[in-house]
Short mmCIF file of C-alpha atoms in Angstrom, two decimals:
data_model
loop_
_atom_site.label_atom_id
_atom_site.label_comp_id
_atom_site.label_asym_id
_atom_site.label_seq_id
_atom_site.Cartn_x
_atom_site.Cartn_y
_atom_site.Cartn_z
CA UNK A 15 -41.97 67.22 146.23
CA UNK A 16 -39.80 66.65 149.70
CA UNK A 17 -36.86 65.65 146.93
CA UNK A 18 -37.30 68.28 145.15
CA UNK A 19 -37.40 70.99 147.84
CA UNK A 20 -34.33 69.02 149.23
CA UNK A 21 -32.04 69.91 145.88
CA UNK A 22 -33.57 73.61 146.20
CA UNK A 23 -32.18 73.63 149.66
CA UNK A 24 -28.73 72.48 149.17
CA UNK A 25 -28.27 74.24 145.62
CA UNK A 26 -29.01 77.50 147.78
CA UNK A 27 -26.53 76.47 149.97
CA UNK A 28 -24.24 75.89 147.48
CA UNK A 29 -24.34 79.07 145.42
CA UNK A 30 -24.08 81.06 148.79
CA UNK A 31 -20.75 79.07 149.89
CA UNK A 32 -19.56 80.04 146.38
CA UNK A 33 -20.07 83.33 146.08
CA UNK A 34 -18.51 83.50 150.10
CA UNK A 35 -15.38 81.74 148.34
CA UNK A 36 -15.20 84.33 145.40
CA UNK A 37 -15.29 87.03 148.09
CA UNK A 38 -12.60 84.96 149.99
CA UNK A 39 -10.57 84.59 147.24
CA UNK A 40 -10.63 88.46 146.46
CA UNK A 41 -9.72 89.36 149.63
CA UNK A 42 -6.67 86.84 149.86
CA UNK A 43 -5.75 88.28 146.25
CA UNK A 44 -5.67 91.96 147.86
CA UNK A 45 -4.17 90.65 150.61
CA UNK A 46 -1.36 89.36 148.53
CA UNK A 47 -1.20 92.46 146.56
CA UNK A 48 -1.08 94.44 149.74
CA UNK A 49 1.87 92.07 150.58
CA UNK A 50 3.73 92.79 146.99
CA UNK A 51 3.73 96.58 147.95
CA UNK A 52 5.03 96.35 151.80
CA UNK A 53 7.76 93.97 150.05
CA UNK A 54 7.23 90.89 152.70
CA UNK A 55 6.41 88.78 149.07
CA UNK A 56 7.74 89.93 145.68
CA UNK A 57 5.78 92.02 143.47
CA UNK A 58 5.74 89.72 141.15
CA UNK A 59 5.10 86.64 143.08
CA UNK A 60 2.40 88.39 144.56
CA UNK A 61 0.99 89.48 140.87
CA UNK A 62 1.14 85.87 139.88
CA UNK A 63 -0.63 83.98 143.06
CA UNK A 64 -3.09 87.37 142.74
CA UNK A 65 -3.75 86.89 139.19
CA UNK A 66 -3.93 82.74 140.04
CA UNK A 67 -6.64 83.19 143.05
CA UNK A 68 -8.49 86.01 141.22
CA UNK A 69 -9.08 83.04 137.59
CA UNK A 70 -10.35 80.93 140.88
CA UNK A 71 -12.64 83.69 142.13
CA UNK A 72 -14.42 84.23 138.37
CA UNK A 73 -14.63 80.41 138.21
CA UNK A 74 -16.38 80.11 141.34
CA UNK A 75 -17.86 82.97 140.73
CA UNK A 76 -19.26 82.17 137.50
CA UNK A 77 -20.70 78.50 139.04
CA UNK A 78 -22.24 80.97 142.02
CA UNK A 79 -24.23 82.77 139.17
CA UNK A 80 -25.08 79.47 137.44
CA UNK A 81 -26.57 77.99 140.58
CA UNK A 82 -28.26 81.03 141.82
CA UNK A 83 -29.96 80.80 138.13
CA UNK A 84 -31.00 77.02 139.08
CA UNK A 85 -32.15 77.55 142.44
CA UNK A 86 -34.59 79.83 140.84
CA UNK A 87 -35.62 77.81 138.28
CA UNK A 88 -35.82 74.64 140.77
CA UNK A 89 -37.93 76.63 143.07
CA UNK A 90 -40.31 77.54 140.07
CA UNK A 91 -41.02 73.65 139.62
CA UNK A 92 -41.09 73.58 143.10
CA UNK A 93 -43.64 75.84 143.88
CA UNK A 94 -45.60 74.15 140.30
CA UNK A 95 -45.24 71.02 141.63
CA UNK A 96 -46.97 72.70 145.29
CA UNK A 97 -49.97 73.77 143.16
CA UNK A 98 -50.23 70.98 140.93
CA UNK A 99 -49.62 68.59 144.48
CA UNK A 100 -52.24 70.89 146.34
CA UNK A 101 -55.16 70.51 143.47
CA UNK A 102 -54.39 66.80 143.30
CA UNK A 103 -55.49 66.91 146.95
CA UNK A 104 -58.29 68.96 146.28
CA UNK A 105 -59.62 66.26 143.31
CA UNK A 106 -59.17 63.60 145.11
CA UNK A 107 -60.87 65.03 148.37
CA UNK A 108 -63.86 66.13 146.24
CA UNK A 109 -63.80 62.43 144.40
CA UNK A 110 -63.21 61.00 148.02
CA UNK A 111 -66.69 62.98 149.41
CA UNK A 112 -68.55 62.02 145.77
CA UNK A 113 -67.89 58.49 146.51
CA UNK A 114 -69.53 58.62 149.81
CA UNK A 115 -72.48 60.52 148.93
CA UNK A 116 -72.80 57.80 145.63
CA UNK A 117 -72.86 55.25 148.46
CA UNK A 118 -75.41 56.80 150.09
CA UNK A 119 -77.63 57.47 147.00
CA UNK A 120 -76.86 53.52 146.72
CA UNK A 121 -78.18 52.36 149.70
CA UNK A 122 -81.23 54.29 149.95
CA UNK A 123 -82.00 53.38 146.09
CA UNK A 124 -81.81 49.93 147.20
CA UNK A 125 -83.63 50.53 150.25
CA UNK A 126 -86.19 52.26 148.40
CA UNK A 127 -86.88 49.86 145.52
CA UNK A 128 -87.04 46.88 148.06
CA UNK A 129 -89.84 48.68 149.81
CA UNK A 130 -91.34 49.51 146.53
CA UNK A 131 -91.22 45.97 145.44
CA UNK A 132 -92.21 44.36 148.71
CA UNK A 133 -95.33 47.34 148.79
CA UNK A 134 -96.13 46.10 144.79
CA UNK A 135 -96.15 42.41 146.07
CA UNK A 136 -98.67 42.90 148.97
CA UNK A 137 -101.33 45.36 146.83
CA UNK A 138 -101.80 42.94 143.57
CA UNK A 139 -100.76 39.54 145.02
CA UNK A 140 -101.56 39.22 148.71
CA UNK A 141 -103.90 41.72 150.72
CA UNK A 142 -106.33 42.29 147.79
CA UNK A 143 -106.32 38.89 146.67
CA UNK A 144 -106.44 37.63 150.61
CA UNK A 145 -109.24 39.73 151.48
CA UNK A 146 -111.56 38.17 148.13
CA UNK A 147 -110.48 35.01 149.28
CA UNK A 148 -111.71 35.93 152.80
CA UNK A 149 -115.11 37.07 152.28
CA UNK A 150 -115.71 34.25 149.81
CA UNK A 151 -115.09 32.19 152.54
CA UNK A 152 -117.10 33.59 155.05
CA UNK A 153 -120.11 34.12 152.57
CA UNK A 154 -119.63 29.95 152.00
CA UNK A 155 -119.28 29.34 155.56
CA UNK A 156 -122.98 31.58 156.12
CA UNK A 157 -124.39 29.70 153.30
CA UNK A 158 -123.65 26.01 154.68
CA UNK A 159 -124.81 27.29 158.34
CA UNK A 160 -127.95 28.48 156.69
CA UNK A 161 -128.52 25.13 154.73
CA UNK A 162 -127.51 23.20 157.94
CA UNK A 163 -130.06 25.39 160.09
CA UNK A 164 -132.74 24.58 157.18
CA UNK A 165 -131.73 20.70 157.30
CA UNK A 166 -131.96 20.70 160.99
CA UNK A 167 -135.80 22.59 160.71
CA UNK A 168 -136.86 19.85 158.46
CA UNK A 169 -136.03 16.94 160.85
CA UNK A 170 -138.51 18.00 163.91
CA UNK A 171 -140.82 15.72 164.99
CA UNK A 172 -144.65 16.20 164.60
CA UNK A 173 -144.88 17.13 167.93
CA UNK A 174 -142.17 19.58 167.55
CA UNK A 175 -143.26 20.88 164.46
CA UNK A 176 -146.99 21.31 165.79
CA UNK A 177 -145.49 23.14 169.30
CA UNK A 178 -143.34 25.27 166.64
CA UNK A 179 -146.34 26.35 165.01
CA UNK A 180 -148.54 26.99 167.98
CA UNK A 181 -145.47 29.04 169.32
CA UNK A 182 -145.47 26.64 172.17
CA UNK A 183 -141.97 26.81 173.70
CA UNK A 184 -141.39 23.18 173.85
CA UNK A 185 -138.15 24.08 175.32
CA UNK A 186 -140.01 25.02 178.48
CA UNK A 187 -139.66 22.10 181.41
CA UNK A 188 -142.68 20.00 181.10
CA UNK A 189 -143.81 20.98 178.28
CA UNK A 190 -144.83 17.14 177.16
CA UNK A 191 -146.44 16.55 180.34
CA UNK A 192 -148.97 19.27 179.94
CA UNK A 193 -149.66 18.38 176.25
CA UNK A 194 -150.14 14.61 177.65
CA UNK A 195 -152.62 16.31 180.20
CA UNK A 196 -154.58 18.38 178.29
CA UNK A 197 -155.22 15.55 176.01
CA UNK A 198 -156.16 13.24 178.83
CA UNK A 199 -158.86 16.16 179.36
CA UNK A 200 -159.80 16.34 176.19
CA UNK A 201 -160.16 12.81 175.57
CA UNK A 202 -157.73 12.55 172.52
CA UNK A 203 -155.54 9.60 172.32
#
């Protein structure tokens, strides 16, 4: 685009130095004419070099016209090459601010299925399945303490089982020594 504004500049330039040289070479040719008529230069001399300068003033004349005519078509690409330059920028800006929000939309996809999937994981494999295994384990664990606590209730003594019974509590301090006593009193061996 810089290239092509360059030519648009210097074929302007160009056209306007001819057309300044075609007005150049008109005045010289009346300026030779005018020196036919005061006789300083021959009349026909002055016809000739006139007649000479003014075939050099249509020619540059005629290549003023024809670059005036491209300047203005070179500025017409120009200025289509501006618009068509401009709405490049425009696609590629609007591409440029689709691509981030697609990386966006990426990341929080991916962000968003990893929680899902992690979330998915933890329902049907691990809490549910953790918490059954839990309270199966605890409802074993109750179970053997129960059996143990019946096992142990099955081993007392006679003795224990008698002060059990009587709702004695043999745990008391001396317990033995007053049962040893009382059957003393009573005459039981």
């Amino acid at each position: 685009l810089a290239q092509v504004k360059g030519i648009v500049i210097r074929m302007r330039n160009d056209a306007e130095n001819k057309k300044k040289l075609a007005a150049d070479y008109e005045s010289k040719a009346m300026a030779l004419l005018q020196k036919g008529q005061q006789g300083s230069l021959e009349m026909a001399e002055a016809e000739r070099l006139a007649t000479e300068i003014l075939a050099r003033k249509e020619d540059v004349g005629q290549e003023a016209l024809r670059l005036s005519k491209e300047v203005t078509s070179q500025e017409s690409m120009a200025l289509q090459l501006q618009r068509n330059v401009d709405k490049l920028r425009t696609t590629v800006q609007r591409y440029e601010n689709d691509l981030i929000t697609l990386r966006a939309r990426a990341k929080t996809a991916a962000a968003t299925r990893k929680l899902n999937a992690q979330i998915a994981r933890v329902d049907s494999d691990g809490t549910i399945a953790m918490l059954e295994k839990m309270r199966n384990k605890v409802e074993e664990d109750e179970s053997l303490a129960q059996a143990y606590g019946e096992i142990a209730d099955s081993g007392q003594s006679i003795d224990e089982q008698i002060n059990k019974a009587l709702g004695d509590g043999s745990s008391m301090p001396g317990a033995s020594d007053s049962l040893a006593a009382l059957k003393a009193k009573m005459k039981i061996a």
